[in-house]
CSV table of N, CA and C in Angstrom, one decimal:
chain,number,residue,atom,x,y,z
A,1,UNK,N,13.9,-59.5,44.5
A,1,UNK,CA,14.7,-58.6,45.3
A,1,UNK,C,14.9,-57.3,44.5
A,2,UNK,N,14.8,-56.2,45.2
A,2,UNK,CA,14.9,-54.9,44.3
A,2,UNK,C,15.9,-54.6,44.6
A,3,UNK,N,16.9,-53.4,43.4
A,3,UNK,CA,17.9,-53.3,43.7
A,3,UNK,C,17.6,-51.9,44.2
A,4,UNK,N,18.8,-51.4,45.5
A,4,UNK,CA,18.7,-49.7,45.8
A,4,UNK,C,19.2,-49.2,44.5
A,5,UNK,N,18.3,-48.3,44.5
A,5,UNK,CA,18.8,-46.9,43.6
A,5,UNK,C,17.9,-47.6,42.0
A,6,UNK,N,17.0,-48.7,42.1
A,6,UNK,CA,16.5,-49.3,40.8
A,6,UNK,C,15.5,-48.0,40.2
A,7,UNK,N,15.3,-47.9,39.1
A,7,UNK,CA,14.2,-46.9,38.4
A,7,UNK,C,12.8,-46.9,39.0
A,8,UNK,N,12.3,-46.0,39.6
A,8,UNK,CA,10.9,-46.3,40.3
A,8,UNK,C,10.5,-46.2,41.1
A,9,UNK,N,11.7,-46.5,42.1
A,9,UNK,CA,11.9,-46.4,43.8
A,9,UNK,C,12.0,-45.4,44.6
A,10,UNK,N,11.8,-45.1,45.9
A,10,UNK,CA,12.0,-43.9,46.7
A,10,UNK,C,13.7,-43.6,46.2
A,11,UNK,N,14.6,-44.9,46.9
A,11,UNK,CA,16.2,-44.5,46.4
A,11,UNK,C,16.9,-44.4,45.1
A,12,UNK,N,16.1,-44.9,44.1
A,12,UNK,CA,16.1,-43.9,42.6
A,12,UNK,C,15.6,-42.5,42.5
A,13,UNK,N,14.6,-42.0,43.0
A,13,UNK,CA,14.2,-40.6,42.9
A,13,UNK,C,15.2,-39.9,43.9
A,14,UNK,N,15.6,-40.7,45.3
A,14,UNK,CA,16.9,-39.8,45.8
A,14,UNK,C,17.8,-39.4,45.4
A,15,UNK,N,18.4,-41.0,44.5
A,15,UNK,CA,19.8,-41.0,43.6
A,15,UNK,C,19.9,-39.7,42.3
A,16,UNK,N,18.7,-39.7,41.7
A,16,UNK,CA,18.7,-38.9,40.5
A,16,UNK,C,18.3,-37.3,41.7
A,17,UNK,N,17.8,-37.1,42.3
A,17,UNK,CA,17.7,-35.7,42.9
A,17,UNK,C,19.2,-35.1,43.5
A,18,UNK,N,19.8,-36.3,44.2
A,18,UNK,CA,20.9,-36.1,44.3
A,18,UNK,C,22.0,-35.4,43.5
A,19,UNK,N,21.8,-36.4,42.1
A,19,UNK,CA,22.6,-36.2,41.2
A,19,UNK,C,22.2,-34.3,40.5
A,20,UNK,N,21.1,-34.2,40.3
A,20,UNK,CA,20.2,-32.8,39.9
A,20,UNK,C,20.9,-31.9,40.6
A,21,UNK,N,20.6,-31.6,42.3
A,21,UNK,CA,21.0,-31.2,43.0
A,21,UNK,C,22.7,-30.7,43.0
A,22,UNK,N,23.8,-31.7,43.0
A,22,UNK,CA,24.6,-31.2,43.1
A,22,UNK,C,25.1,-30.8,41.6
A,23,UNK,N,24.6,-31.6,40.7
A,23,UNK,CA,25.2,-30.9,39.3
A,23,UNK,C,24.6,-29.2,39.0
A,24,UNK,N,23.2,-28.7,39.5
A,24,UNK,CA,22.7,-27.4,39.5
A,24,UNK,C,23.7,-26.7,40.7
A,25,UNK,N,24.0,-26.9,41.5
A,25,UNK,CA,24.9,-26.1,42.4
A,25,UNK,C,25.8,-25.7,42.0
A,26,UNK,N,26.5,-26.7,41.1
A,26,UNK,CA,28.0,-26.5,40.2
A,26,UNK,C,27.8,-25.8,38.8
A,27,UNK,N,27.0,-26.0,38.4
A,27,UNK,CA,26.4,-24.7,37.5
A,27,UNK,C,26.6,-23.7,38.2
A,28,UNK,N,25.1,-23.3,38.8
A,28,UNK,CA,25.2,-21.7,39.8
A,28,UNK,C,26.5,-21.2,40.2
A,29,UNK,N,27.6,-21.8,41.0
A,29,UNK,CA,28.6,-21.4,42.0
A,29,UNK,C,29.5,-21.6,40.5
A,30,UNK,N,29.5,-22.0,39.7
A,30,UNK,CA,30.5,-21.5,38.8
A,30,UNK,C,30.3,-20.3,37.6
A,31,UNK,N,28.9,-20.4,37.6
A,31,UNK,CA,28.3,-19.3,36.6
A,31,UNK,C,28.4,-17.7,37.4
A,32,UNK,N,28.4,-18.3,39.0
A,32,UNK,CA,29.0,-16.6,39.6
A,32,UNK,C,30.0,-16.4,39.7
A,33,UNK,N,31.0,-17.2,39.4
A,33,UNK,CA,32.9,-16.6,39.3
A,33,UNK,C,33.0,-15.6,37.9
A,34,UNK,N,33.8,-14.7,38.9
A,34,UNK,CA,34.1,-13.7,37.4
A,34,UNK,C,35.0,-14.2,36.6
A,35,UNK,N,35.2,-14.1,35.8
A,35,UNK,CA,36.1,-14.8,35.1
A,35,UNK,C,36.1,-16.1,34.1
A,36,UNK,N,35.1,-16.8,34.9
A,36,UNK,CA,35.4,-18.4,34.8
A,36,UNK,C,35.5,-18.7,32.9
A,37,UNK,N,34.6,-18.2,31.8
A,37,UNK,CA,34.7,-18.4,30.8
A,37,UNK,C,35.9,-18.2,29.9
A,38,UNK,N,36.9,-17.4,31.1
A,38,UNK,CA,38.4,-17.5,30.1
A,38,UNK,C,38.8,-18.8,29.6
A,39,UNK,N,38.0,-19.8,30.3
A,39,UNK,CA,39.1,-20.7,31.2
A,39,UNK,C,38.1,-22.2,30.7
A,40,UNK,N,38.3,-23.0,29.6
A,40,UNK,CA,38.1,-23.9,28.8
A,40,UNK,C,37.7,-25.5,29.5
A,41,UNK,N,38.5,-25.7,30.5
A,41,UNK,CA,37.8,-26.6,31.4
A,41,UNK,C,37.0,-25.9,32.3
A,42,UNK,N,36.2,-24.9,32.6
A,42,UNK,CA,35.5,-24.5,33.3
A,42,UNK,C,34.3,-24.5,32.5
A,43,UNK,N,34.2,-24.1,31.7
A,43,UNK,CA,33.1,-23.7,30.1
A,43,UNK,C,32.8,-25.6,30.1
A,44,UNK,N,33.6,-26.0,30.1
A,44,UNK,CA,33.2,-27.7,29.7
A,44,UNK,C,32.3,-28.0,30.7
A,45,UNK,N,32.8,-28.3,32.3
A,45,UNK,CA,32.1,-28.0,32.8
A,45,UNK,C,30.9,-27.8,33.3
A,46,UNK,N,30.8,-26.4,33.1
A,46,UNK,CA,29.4,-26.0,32.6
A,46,UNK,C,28.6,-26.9,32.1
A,47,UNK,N,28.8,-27.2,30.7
A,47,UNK,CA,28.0,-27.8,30.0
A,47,UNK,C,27.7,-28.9,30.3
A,48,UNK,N,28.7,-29.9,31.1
A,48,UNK,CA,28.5,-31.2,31.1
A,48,UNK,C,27.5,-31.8,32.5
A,49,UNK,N,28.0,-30.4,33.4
A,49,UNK,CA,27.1,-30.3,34.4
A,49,UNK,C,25.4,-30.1,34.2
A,50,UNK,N,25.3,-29.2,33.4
A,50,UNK,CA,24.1,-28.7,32.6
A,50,UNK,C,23.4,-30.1,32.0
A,51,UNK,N,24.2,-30.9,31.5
A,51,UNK,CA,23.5,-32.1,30.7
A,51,UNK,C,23.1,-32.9,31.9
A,52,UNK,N,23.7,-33.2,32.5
A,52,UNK,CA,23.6,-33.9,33.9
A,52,UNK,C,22.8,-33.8,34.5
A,53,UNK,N,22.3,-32.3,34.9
A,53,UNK,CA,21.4,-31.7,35.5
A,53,UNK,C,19.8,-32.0,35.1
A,54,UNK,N,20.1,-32.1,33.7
A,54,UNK,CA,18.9,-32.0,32.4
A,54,UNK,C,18.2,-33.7,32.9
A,55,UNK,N,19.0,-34.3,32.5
A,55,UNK,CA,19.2,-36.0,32.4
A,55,UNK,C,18.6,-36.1,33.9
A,56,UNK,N,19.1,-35.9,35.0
A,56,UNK,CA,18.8,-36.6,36.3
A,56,UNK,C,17.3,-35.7,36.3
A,57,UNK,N,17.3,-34.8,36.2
A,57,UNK,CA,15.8,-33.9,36.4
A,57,UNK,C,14.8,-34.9,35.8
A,58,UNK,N,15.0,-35.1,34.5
A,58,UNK,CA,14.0,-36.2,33.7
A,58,UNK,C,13.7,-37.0,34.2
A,59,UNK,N,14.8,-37.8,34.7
A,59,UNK,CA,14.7,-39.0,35.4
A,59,UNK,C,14.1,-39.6,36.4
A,60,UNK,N,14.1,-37.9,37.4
A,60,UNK,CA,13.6,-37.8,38.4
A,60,UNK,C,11.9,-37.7,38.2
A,61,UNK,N,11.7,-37.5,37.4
A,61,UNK,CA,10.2,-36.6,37.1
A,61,UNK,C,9.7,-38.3,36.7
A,62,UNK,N,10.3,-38.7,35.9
A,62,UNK,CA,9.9,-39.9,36.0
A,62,UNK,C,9.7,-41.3,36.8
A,63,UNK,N,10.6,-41.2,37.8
A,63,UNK,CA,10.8,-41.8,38.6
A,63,UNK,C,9.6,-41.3,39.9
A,64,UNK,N,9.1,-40.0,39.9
A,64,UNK,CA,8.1,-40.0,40.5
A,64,UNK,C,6.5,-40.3,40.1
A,65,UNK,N,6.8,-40.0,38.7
A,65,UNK,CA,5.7,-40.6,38.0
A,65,UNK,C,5.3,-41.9,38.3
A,66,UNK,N,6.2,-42.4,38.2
A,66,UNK,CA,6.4,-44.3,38.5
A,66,UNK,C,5.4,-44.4,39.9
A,67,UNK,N,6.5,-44.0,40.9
A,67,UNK,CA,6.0,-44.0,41.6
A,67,UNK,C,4.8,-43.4,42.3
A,68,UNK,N,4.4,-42.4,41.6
A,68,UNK,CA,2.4,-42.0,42.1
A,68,UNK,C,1.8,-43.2,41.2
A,69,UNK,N,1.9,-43.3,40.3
A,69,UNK,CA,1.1,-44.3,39.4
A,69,UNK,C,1.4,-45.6,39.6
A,70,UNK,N,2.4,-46.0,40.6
A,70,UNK,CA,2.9,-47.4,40.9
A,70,UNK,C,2.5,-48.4,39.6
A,71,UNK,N,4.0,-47.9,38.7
A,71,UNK,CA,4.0,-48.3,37.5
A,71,UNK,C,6.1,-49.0,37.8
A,72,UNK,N,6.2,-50.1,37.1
A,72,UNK,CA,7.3,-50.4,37.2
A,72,UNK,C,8.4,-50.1,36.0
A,73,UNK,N,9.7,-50.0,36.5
A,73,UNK,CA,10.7,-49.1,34.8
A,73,UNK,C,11.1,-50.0,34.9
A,74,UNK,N,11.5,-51.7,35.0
A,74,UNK,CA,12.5,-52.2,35.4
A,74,UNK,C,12.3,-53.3,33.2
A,75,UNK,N,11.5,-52.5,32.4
A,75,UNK,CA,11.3,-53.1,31.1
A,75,UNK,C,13.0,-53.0,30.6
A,76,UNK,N,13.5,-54.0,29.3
A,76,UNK,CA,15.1,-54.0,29.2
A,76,UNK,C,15.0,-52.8,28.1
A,77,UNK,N,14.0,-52.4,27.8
A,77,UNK,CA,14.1,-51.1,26.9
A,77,UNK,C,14.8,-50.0,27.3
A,78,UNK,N,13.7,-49.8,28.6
A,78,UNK,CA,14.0,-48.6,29.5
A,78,UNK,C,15.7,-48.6,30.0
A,79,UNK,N,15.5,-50.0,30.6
A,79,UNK,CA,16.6,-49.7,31.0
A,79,UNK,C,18.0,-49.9,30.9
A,80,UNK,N,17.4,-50.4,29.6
A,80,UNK,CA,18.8,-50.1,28.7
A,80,UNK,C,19.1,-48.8,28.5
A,81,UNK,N,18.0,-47.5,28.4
A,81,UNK,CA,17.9,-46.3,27.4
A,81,UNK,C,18.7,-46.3,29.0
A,82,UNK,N,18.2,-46.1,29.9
A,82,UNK,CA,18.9,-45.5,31.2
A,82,UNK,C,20.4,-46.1,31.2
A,83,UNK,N,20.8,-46.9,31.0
A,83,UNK,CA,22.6,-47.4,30.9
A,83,UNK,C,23.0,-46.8,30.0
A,84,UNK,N,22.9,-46.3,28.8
A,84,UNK,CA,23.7,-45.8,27.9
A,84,UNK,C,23.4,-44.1,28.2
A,85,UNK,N,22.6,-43.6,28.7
A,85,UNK,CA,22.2,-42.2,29.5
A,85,UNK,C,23.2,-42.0,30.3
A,86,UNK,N,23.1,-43.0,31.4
A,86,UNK,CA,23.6,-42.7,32.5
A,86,UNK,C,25.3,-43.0,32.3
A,87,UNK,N,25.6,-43.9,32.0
A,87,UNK,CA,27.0,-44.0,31.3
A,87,UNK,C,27.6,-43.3,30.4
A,88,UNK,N,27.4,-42.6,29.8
A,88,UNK,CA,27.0,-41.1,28.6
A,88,UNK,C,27.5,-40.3,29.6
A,89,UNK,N,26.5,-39.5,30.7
A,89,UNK,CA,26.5,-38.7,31.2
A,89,UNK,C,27.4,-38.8,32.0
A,90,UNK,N,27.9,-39.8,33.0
A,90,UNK,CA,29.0,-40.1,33.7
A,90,UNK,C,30.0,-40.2,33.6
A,91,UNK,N,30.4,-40.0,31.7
A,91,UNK,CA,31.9,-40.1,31.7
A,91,UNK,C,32.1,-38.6,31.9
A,92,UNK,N,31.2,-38.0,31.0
A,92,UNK,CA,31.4,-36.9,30.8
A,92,UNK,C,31.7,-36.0,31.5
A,93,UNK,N,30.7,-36.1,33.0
A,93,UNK,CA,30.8,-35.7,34.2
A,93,UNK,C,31.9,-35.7,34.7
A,94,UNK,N,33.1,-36.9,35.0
A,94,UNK,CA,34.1,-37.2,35.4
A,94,UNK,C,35.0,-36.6,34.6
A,95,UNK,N,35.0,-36.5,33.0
A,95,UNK,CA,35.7,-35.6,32.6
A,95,UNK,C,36.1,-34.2,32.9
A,96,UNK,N,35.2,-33.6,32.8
A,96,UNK,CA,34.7,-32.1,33.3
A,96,UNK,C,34.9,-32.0,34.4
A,97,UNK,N,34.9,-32.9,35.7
A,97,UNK,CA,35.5,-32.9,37.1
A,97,UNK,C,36.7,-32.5,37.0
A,98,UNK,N,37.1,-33.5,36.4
A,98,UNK,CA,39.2,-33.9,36.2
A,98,UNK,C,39.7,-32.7,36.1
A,99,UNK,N,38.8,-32.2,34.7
A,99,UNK,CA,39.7,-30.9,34.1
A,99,UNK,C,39.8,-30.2,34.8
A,100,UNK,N,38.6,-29.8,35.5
A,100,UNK,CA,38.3,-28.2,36.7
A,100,UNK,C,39.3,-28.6,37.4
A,101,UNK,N,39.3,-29.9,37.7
A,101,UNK,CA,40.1,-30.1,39.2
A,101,UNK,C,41.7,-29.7,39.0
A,102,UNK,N,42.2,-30.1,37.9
A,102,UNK,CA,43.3,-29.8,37.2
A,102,UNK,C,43.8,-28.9,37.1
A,103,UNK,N,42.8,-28.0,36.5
A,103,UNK,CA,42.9,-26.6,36.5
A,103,UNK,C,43.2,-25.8,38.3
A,104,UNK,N,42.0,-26.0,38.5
A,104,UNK,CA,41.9,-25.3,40.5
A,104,UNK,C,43.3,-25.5,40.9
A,105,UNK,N,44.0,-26.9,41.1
A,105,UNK,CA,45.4,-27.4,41.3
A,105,UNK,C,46.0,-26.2,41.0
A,106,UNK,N,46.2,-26.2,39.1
A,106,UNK,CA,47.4,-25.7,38.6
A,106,UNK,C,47.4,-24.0,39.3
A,107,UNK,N,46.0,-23.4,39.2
A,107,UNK,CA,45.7,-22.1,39.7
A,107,UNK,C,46.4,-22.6,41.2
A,108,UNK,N,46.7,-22.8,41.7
A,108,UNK,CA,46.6,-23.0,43.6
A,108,UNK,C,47.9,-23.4,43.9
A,109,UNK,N,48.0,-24.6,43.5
A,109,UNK,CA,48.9,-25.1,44.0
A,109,UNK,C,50.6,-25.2,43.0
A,110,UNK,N,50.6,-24.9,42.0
A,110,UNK,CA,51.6,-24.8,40.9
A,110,UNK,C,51.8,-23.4,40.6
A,111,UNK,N,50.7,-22.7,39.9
A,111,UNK,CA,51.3,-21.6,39.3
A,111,UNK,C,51.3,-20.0,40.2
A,112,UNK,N,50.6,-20.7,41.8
A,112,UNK,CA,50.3,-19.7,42.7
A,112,UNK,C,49.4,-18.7,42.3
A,113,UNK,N,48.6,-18.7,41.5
A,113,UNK,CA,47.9,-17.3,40.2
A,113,UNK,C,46.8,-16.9,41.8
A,114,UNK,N,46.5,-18.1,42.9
A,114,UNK,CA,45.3,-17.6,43.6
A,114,UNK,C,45.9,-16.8,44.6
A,115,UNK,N,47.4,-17.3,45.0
A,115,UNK,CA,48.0,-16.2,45.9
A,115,UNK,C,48.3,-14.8,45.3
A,116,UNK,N,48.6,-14.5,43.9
A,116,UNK,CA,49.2,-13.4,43.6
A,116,UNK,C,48.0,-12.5,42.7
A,117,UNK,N,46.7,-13.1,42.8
A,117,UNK,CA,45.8,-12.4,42.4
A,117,UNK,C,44.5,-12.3,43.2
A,118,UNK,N,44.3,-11.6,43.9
A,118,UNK,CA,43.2,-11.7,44.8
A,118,UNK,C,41.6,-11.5,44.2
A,119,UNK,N,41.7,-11.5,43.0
A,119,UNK,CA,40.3,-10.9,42.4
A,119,UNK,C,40.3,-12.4,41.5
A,120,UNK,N,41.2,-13.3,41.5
A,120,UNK,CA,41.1,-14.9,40.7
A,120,UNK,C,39.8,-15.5,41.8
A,121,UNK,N,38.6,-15.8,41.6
A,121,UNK,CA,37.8,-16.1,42.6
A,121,UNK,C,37.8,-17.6,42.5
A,122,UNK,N,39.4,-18.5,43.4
A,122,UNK,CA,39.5,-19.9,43.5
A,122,UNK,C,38.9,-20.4,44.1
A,123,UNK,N,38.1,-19.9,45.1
A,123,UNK,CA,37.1,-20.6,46.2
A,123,UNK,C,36.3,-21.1,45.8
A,124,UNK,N,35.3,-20.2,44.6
A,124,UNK,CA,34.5,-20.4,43.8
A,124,UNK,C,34.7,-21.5,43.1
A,125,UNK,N,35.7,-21.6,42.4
A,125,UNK,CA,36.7,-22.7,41.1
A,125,UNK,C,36.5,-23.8,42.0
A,126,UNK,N,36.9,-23.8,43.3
A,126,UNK,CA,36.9,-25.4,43.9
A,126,UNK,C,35.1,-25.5,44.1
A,127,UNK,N,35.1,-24.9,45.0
A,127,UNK,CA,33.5,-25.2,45.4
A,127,UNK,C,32.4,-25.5,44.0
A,128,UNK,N,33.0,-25.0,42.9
A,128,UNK,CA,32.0,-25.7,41.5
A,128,UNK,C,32.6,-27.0,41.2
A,129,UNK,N,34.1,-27.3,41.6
A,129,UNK,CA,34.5,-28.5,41.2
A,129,UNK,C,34.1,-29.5,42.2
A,130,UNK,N,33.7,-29.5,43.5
A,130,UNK,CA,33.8,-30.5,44.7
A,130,UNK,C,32.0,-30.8,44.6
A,131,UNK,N,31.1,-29.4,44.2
A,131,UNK,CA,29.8,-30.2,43.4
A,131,UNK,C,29.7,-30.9,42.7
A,132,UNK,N,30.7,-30.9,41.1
A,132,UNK,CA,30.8,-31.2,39.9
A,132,UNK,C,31.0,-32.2,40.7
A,133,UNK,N,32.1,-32.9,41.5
A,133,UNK,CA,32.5,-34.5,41.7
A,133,UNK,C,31.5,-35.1,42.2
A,134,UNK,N,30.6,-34.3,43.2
A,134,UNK,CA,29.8,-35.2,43.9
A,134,UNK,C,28.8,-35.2,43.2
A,135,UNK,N,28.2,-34.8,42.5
A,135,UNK,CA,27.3,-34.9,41.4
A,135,UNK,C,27.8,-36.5,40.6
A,136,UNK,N,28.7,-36.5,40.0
A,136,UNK,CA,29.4,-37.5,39.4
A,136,UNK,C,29.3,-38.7,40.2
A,137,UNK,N,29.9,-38.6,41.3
A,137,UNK,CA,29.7,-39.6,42.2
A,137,UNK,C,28.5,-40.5,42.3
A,138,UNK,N,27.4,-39.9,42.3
A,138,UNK,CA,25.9,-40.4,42.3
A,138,UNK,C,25.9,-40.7,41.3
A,139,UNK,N,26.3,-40.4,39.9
A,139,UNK,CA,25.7,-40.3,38.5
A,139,UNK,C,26.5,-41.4,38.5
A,140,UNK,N,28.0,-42.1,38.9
A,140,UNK,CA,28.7,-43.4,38.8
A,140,UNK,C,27.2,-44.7,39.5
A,141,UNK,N,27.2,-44.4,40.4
A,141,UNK,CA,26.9,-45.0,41.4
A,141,UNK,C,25.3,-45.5,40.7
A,142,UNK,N,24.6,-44.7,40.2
A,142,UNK,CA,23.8,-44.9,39.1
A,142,UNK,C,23.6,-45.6,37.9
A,143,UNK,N,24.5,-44.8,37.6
A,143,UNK,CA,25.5,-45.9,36.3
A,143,UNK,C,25.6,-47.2,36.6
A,144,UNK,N,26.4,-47.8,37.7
A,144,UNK,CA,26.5,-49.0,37.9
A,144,UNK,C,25.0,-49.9,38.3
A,145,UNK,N,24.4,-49.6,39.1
A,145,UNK,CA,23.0,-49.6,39.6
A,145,UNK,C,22.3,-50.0,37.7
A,146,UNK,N,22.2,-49.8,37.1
A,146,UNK,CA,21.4,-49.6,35.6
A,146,UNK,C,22.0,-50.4,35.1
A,147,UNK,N,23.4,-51.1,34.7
A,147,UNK,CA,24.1,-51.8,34.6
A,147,UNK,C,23.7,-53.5,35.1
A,148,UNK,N,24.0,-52.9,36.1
A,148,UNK,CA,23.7,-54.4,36.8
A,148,UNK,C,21.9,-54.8,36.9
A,149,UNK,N,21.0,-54.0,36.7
A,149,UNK,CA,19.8,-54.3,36.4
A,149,UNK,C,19.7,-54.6,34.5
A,150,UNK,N,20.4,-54.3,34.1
A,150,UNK,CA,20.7,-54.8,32.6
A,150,UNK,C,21.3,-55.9,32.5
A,151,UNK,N,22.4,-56.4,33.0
A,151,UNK,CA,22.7,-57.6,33.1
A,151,UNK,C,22.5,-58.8,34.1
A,152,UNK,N,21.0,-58.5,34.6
A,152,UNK,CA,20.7,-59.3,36.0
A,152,UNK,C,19.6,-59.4,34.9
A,153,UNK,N,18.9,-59.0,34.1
A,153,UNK,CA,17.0,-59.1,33.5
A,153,UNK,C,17.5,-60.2,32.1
């Protein structure tokens, strides 16, 4: 029985494109807010999105590799390297969510900074954080997926 989302597969190359996809969006839509580098959970962010981006791209490339060459990843090497990657990358992810998210809040909803400054570009701030999560999301969901093919082999 194969698992969805296993290394190799059509729904592994969707899961990790997925993950690519929305962590590069949350890059871009945060790298065009003016401002955003004041601002230390956003810069994190960035980066952790950036790793994520890096990581799922690879994965991806390989996972189509696999599959033109109908070659199997399901060895406990690989996929172990892929649980400590994707667990790595996923907390980090979730970190970097939290914070932005934290932040966007405190801008919005606490300190009012988005009502009383109209050049604060929060739309932006959320729309990089609601990628950042869904990015995350996949990259969990992944995470788990590599796990349980590590503890099922």
């Amino acid at each position: 029985m194969e698992l969805s989302g296993s290394p190799g597969t059509w729904s592994g190359l969707s899961l990790r494109l997925g993950q690519f996809l929305f962590a590069a969006a949350s890059v871009c839509v945060m790298s065009s807010a003016i401002g955003f580098a004041n601002y230390t959970a956003f810069c994190y962010l960035i980066a952790s999105m950036g790793l994520q981006a890096l990581w799922s791209l690879g994965l991806a490339c390989l996972d189509g590799y696999a599959l033109r060459m109908k070659k199997e990843l399901n060895s406990a090497v690989l996929v172990s390297l892929f649980v400590v990657g994707d667990w790595v990358t996923s907390i980090l992810s979730f970190a970097a969510s939290c914070s932005a998210g934290g932040v966007v809040v405190l801008f919005d909803k606490d300190a009012y900074f988005c009502s009383r400054d109209p050049h604060l570009p929060c739309g932006t701030f959320e729309l990089a954080t609601a990628f950042a999560f869904l990015s995350w999301a996949l990259s969990a969901t992944s995470a788990l997926v590599m796990f349980w093919l590590l503890a099922s082999s």
